mmCIF file of C-alpha atoms and ligand atoms in Angstrom:
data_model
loop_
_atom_site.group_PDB
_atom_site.id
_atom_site.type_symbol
_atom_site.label_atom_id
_atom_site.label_comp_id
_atom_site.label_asym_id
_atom_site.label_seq_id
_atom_site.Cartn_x
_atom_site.Cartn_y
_atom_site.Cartn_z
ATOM 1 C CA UNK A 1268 -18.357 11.446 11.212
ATOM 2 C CA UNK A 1269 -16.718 14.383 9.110
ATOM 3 C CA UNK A 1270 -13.971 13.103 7.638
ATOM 4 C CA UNK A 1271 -12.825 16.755 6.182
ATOM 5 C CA UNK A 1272 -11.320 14.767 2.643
ATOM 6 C CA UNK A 1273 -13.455 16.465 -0.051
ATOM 7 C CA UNK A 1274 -11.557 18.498 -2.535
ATOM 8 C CA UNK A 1275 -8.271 16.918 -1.359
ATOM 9 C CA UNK A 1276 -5.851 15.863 -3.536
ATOM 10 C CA UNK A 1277 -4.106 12.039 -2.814
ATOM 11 C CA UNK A 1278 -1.082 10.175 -4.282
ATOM 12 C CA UNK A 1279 -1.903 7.028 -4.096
ATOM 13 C CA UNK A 1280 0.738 4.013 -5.404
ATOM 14 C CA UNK A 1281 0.717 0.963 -7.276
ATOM 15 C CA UNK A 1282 -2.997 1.452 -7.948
ATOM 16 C CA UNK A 1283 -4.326 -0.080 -10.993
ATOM 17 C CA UNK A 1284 -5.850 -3.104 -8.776
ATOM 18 C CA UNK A 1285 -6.331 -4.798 -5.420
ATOM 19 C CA UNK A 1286 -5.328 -2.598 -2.162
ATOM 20 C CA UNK A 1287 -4.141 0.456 -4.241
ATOM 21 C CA UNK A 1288 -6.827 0.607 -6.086
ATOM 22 C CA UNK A 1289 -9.749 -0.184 -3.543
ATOM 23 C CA UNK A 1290 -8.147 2.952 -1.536
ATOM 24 C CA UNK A 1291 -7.786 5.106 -4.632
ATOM 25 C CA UNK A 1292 -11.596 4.452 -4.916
ATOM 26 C CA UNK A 1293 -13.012 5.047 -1.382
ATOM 27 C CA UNK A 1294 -10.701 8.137 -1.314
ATOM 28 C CA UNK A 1295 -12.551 9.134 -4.683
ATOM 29 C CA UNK A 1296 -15.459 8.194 -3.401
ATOM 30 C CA UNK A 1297 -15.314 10.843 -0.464
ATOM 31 C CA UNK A 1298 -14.508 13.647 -3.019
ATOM 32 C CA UNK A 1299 -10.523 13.511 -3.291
ATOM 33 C CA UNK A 1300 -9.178 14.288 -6.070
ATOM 34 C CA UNK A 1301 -6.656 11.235 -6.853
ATOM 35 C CA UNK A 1302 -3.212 10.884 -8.381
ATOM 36 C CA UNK A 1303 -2.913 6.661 -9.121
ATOM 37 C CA UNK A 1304 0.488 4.860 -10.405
ATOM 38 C CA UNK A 1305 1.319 1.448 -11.839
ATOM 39 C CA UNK A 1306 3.457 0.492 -14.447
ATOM 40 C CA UNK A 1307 0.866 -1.196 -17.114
ATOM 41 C CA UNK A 1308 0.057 2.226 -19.213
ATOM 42 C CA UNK A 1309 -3.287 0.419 -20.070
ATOM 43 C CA UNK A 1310 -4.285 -1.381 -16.949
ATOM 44 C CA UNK A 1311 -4.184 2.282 -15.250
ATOM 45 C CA UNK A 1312 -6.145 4.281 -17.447
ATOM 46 C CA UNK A 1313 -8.599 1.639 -17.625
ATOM 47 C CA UNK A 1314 -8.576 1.337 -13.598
ATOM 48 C CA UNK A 1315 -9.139 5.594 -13.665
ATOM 49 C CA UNK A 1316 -12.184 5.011 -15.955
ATOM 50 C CA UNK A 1317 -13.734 2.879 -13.454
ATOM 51 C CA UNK A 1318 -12.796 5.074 -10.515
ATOM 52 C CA UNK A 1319 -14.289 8.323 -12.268
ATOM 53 C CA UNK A 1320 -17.457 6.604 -13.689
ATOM 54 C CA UNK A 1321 -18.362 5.115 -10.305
ATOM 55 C CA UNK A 1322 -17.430 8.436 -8.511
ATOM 56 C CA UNK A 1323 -17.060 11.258 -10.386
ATOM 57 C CA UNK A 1324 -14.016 12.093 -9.091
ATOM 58 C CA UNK A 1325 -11.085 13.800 -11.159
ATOM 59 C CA UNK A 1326 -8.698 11.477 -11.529
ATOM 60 C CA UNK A 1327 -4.924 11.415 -12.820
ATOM 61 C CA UNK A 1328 -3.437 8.197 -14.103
ATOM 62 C CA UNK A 1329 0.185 7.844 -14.433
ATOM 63 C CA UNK A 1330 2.433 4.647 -15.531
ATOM 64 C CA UNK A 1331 5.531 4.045 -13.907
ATOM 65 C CA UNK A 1332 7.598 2.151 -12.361
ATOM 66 C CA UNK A 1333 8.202 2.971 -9.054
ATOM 67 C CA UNK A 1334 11.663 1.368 -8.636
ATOM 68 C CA UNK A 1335 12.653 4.636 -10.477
ATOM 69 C CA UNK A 1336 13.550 7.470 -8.853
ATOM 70 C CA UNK A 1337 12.718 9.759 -11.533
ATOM 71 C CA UNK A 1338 9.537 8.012 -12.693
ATOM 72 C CA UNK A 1339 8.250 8.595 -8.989
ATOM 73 C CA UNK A 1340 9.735 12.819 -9.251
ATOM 74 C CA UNK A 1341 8.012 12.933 -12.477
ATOM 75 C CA UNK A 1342 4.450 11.431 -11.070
ATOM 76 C CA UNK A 1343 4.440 13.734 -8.114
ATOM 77 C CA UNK A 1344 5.828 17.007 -10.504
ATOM 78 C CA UNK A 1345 2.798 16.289 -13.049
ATOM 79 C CA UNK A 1346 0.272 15.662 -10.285
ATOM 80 C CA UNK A 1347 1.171 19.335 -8.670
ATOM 81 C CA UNK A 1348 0.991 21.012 -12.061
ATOM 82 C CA UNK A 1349 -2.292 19.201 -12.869
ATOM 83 C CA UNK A 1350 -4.230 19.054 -8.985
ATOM 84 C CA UNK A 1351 -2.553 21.834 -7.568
ATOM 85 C CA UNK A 1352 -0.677 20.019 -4.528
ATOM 86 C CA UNK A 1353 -0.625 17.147 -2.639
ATOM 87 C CA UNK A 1354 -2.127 16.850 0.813
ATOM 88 C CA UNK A 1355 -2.498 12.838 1.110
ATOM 89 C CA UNK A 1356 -0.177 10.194 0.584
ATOM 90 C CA UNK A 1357 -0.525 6.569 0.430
ATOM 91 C CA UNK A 1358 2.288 4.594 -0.258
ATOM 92 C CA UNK A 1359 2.281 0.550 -1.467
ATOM 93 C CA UNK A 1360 3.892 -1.367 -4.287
ATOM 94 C CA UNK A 1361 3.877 -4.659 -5.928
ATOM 95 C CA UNK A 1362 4.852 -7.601 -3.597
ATOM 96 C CA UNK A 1363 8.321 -9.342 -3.787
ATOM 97 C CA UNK A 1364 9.009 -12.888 -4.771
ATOM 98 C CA UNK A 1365 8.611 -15.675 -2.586
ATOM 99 C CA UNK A 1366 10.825 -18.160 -1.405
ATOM 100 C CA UNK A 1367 13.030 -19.116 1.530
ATOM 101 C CA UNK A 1368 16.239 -17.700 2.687
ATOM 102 C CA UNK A 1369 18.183 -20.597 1.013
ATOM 103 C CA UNK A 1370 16.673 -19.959 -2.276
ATOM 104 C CA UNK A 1371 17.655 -16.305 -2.153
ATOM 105 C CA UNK A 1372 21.081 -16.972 -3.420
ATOM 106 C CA UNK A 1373 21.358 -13.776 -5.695
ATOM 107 C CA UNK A 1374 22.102 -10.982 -3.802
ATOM 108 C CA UNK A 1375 20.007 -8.993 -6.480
ATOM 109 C CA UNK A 1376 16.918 -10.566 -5.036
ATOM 110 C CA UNK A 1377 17.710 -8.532 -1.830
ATOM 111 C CA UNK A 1378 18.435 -5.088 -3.504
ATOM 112 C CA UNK A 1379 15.744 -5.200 -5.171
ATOM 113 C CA UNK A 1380 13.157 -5.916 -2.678
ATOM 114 C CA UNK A 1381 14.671 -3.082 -1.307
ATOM 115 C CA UNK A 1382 14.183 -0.936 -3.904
ATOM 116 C CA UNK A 1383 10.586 -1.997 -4.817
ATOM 117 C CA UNK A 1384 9.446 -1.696 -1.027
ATOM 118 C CA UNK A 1385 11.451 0.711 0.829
ATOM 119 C CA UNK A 1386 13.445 2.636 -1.445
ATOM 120 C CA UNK A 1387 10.019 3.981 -3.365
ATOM 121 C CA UNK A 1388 8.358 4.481 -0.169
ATOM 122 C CA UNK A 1389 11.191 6.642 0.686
ATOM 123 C CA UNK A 1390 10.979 8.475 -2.492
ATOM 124 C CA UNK A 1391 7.229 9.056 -2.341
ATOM 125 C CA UNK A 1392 7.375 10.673 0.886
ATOM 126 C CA UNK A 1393 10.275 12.655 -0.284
ATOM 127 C CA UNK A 1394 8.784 14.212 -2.826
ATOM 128 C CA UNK A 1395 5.159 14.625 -0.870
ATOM 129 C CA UNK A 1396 6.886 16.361 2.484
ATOM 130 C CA UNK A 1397 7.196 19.419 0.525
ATOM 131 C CA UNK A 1398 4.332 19.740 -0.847
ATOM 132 C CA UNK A 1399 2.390 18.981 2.127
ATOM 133 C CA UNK A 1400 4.248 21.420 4.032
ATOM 134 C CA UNK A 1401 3.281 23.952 1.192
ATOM 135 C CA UNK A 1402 -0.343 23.229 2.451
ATOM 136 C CA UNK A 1403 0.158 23.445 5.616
ATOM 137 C CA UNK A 1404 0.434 19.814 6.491
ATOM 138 C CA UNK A 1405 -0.801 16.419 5.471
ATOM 139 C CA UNK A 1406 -1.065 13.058 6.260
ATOM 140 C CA UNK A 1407 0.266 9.219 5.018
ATOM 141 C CA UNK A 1408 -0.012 5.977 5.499
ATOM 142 C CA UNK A 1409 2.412 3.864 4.450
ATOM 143 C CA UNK A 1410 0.986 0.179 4.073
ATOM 144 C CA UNK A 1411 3.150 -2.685 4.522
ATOM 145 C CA UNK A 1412 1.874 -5.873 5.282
ATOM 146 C CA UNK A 1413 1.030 -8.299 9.035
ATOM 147 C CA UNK A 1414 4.747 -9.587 8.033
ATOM 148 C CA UNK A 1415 6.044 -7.150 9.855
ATOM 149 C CA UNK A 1416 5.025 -8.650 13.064
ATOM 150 C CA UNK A 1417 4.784 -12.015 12.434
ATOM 151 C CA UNK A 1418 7.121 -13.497 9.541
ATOM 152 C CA UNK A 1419 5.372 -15.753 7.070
ATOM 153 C CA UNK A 1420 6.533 -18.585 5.927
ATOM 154 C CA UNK A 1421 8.310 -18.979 2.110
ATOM 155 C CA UNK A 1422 7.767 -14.919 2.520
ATOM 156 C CA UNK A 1423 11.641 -14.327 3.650
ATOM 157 C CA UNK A 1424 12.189 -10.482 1.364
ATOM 158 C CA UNK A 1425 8.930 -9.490 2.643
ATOM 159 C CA UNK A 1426 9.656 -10.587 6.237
ATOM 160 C CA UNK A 1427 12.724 -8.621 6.676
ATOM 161 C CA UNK A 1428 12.862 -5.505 3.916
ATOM 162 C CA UNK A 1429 9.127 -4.422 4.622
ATOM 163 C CA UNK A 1430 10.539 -4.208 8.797
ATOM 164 C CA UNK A 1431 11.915 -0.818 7.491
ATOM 165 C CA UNK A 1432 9.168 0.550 6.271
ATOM 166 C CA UNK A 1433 7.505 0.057 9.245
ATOM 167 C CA UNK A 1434 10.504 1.641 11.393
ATOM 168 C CA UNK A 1435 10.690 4.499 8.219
ATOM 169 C CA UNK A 1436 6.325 5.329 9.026
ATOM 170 C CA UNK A 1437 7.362 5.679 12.784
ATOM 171 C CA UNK A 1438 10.351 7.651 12.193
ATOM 172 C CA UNK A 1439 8.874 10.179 9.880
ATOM 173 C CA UNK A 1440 5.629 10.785 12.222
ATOM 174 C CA UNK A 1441 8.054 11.724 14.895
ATOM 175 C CA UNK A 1442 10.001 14.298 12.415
ATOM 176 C CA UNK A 1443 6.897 15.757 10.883
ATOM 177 C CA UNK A 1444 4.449 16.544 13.404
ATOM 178 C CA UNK A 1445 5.695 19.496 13.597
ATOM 179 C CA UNK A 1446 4.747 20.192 9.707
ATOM 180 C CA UNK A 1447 1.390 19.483 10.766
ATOM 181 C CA UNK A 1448 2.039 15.848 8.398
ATOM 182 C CA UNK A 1449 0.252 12.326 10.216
ATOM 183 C CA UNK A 1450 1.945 9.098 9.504
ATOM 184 C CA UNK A 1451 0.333 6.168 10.304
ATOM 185 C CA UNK A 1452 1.474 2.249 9.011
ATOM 186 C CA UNK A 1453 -1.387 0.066 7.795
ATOM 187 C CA UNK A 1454 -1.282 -3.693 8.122
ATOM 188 C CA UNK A 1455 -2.646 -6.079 5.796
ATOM 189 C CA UNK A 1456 -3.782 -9.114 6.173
ATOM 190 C CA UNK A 1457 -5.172 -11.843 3.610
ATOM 191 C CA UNK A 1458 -6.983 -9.383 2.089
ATOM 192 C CA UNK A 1459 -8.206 -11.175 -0.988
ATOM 193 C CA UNK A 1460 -6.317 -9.780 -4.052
ATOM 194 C CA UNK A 1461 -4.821 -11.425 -7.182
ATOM 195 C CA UNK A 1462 -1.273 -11.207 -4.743
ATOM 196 C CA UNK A 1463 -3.058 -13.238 -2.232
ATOM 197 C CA UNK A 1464 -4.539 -15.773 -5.151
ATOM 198 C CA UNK A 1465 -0.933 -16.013 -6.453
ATOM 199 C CA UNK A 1466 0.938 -16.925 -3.277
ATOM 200 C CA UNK A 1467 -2.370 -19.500 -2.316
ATOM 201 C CA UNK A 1468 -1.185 -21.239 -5.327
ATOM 202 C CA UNK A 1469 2.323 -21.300 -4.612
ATOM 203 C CA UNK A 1470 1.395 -22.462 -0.969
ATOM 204 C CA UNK A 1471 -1.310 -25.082 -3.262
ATOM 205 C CA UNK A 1472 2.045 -26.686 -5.895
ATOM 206 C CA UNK A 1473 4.511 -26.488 -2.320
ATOM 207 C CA UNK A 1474 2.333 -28.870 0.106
ATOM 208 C CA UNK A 1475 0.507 -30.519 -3.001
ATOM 209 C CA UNK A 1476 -3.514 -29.735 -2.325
ATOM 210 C CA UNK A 1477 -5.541 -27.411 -3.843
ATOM 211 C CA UNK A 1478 -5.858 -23.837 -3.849
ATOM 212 C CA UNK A 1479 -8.883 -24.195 -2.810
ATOM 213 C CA UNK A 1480 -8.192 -26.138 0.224
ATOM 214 C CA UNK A 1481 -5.230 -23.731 0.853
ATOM 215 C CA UNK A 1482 -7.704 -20.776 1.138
ATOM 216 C CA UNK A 1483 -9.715 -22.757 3.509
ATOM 217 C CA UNK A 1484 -6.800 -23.408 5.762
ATOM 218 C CA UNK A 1485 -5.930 -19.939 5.444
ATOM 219 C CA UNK A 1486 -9.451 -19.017 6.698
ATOM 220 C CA UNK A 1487 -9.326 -21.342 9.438
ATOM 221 C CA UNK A 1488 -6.605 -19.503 11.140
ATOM 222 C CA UNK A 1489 -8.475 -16.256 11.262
ATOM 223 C CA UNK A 1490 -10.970 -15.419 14.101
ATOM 224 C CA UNK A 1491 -13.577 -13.711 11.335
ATOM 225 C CA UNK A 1492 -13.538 -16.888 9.528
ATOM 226 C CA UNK A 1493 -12.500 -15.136 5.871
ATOM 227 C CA UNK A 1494 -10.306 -13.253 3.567
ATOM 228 C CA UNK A 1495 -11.073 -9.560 3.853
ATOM 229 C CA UNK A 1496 -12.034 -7.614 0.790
ATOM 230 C CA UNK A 1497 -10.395 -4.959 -0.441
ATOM 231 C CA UNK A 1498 -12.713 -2.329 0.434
ATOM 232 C CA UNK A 1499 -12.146 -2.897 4.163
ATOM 233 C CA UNK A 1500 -8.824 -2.644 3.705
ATOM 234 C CA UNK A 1501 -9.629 0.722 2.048
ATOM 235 C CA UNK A 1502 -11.843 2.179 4.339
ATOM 236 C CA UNK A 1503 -9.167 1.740 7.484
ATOM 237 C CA UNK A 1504 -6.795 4.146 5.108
ATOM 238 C CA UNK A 1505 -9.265 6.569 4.663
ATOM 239 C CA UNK A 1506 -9.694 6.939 7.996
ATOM 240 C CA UNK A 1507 -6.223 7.129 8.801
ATOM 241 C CA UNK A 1508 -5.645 9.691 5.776
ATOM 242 C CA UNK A 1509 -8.719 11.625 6.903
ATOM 243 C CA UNK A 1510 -9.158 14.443 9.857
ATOM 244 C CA UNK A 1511 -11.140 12.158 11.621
ATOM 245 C CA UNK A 1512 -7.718 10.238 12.672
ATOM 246 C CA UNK A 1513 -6.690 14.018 13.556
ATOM 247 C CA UNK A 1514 -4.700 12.563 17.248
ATOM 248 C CA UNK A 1515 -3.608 9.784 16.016
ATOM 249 C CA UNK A 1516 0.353 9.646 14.366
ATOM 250 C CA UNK A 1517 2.638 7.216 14.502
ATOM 251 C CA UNK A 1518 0.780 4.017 14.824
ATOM 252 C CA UNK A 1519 0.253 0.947 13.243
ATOM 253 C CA UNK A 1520 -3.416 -0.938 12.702
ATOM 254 C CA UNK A 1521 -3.865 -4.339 11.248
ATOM 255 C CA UNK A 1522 -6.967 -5.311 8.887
ATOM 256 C CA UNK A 1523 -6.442 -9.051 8.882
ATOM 257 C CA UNK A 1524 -9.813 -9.987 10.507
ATOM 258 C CA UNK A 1525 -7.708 -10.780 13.900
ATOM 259 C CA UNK A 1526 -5.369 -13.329 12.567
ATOM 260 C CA UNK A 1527 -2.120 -11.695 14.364
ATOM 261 C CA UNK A 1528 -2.403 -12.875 17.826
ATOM 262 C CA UNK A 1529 0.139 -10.408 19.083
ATOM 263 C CA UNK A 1530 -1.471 -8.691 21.851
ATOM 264 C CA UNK A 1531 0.417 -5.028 20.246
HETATM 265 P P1 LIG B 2547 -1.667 -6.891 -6.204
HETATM 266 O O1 LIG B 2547 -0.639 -7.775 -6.811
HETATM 267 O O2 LIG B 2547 -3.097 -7.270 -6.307
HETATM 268 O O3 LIG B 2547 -1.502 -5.396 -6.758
HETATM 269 C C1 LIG B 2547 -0.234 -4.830 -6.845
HETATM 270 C C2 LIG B 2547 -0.290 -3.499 -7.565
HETATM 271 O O4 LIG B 2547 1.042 -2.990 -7.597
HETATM 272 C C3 LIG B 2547 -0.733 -3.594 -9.012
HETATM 273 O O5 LIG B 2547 -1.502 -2.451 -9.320
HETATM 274 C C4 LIG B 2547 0.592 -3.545 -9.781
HETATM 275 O O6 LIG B 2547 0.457 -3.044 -11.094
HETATM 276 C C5 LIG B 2547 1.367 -2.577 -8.905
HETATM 277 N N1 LIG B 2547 2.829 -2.662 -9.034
HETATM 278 C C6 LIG B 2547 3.593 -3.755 -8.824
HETATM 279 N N2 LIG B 2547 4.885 -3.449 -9.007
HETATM 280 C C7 LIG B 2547 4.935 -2.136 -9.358
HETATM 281 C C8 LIG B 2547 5.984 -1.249 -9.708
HETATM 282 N N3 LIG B 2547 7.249 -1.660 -9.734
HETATM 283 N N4 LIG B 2547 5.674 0.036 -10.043
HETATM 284 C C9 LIG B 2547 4.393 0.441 -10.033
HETATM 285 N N5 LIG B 2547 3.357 -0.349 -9.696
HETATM 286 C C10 LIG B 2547 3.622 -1.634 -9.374
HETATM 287 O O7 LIG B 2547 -1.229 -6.790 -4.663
HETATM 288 P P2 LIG B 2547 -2.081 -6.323 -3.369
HETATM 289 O O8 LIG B 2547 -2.683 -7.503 -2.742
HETATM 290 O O9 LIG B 2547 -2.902 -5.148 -3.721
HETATM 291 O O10 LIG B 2547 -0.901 -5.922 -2.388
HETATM 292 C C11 LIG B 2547 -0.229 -4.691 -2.431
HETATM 293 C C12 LIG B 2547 0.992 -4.861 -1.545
HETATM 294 O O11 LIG B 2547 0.585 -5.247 -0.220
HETATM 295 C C13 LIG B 2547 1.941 -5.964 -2.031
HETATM 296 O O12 LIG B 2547 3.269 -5.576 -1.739
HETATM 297 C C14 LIG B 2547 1.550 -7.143 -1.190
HETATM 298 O O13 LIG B 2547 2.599 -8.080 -1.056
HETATM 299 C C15 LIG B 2547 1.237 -6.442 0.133
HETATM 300 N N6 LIG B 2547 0.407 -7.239 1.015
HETATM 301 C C16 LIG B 2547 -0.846 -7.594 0.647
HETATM 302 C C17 LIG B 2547 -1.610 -8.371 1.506
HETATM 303 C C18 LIG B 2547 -3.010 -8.768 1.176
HETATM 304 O O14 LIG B 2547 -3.656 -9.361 2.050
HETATM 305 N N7 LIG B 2547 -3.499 -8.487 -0.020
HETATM 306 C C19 LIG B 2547 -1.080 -8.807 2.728
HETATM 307 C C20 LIG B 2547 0.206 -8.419 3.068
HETATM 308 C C21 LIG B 2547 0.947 -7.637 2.198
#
């Protein structure tokens, strides 16, 4: 299959491990030229050294925060002057904290899962849509997480802020098709990341067994039997981000091994 990516250039968010960095890394690996962000200065240099000695690939590592509205301006202004454009956009961030709705008592706890999750999604795209346009179109995927169809317990900021991302990726692949710019909304799903490892120990001190036997409940509940790895996860946004997904705009796919039983 010609997936039409080489000599590309991709933003791709909160990058310097798990999903952002698998997909900065399979993008690389199919000749893209990648711009990565995270806000650990070291931690994202060091995960560009690894992408460009296993690949090749020209890579651009930036740290930021991307709860800043200017951090996320300045990323995408230095990756234009230093790639040339932007044609590929992959959006993701750091996950909120966990808890239930009755120990969300600071109403800072909300506003800032809005910021980290929507508000820099909205920003990123922002600043991408004209420089896509400049190229004569584009495509995104915005990845949120299988929360947005089936709420997961202790997981109450991620159950209801990441809903708007998901109604932002539909929105914008309605408004943009006509810039020749593919949205798409990728679903993960126990994908097994140090995010997943954290919140299997939170699940491990709540209900008192091991993490461990956590995991293996986990497992249990999904038809493949397993945690994904990231790379799976990355090769479903490559093929969303690539002209091989050339049709298809506007929709949402899960990699979560089958474990939403949803039937859409
Ligand atoms: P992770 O914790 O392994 O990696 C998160 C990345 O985000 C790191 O590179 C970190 O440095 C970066 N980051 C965090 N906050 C940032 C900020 N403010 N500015 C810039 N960079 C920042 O998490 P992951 O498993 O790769 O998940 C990525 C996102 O997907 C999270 O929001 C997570 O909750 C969500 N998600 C993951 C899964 C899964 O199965 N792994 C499932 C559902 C949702």
């Amino acid at each position: 299959m010609e997936l039409g990516l080489e000599g590309k250039v991709a933003l791709v968010a909160a990058a310097s491990r798990g999903l952002g960095y698998a997909v900065a890394r399979a993008l690389a690996a199919e000749g893209v030229r990648v711009s990565i962000v995270s806000r650990d200065g070291a931690r994202i240099q060091e995960a560009a050294r690894r992408i460009r000695d296993e690949t090749a690939a020209d890579v651009l590592a930036i740290a930021a925060d991307i709860r800043s509205a200017d951090a996320i301006a300045e990323w995408v202004k230095r990756t234009r002057e230093r790639l040339g454009g932007v044609d590929l956009l992959f959006t993701n961030a750091g996950g909120p904290p966990a808890g239930t709705f009755e120990s969300l008592t600071d109403d800072k706890v909300w506003y800032d899962a809005f910021d980290l999750l929507v508000l820099s999604a909205v920003r990123m795209v922002r600043a991408a849509i004209p420089l896509m346009r400049e190229r004569g179109g584009g495509s995104m995927v915005l990845s949120t997480s299988a929360a947005v169809k089936e709420p997961s317990p202790n997981l109450t900021l991620s159950n209801v802020v990441r809903a708007s991302v998901a109604a932002l990726s539909k929105t914008l692949a309605d408004e943009h098709a006509k810039d020749g710019i593919r949205v798409n909304q990728l679903i993960p799903g126990r994908i097994d990341t140090d995010r997943v490892r954290e919140l299997d120990g939170i699940r491990a001190e709540r209900s008192g067994i091991s993490v461990e036997e956590v995991k293996q409940r986990s497992a249990a509940q999904i038809p493949l039997g397993r945690y994904g790895d990231p790379s799976e996860f990355a090769r479903a946004a490559v093929f969303l981000l690539s002209d091989a997904a050339s049709y298809i705009t506007g929709a949402s796919m899960q990699v979560d091994g089958g474990r939403l039983r949803s039937v859409f």
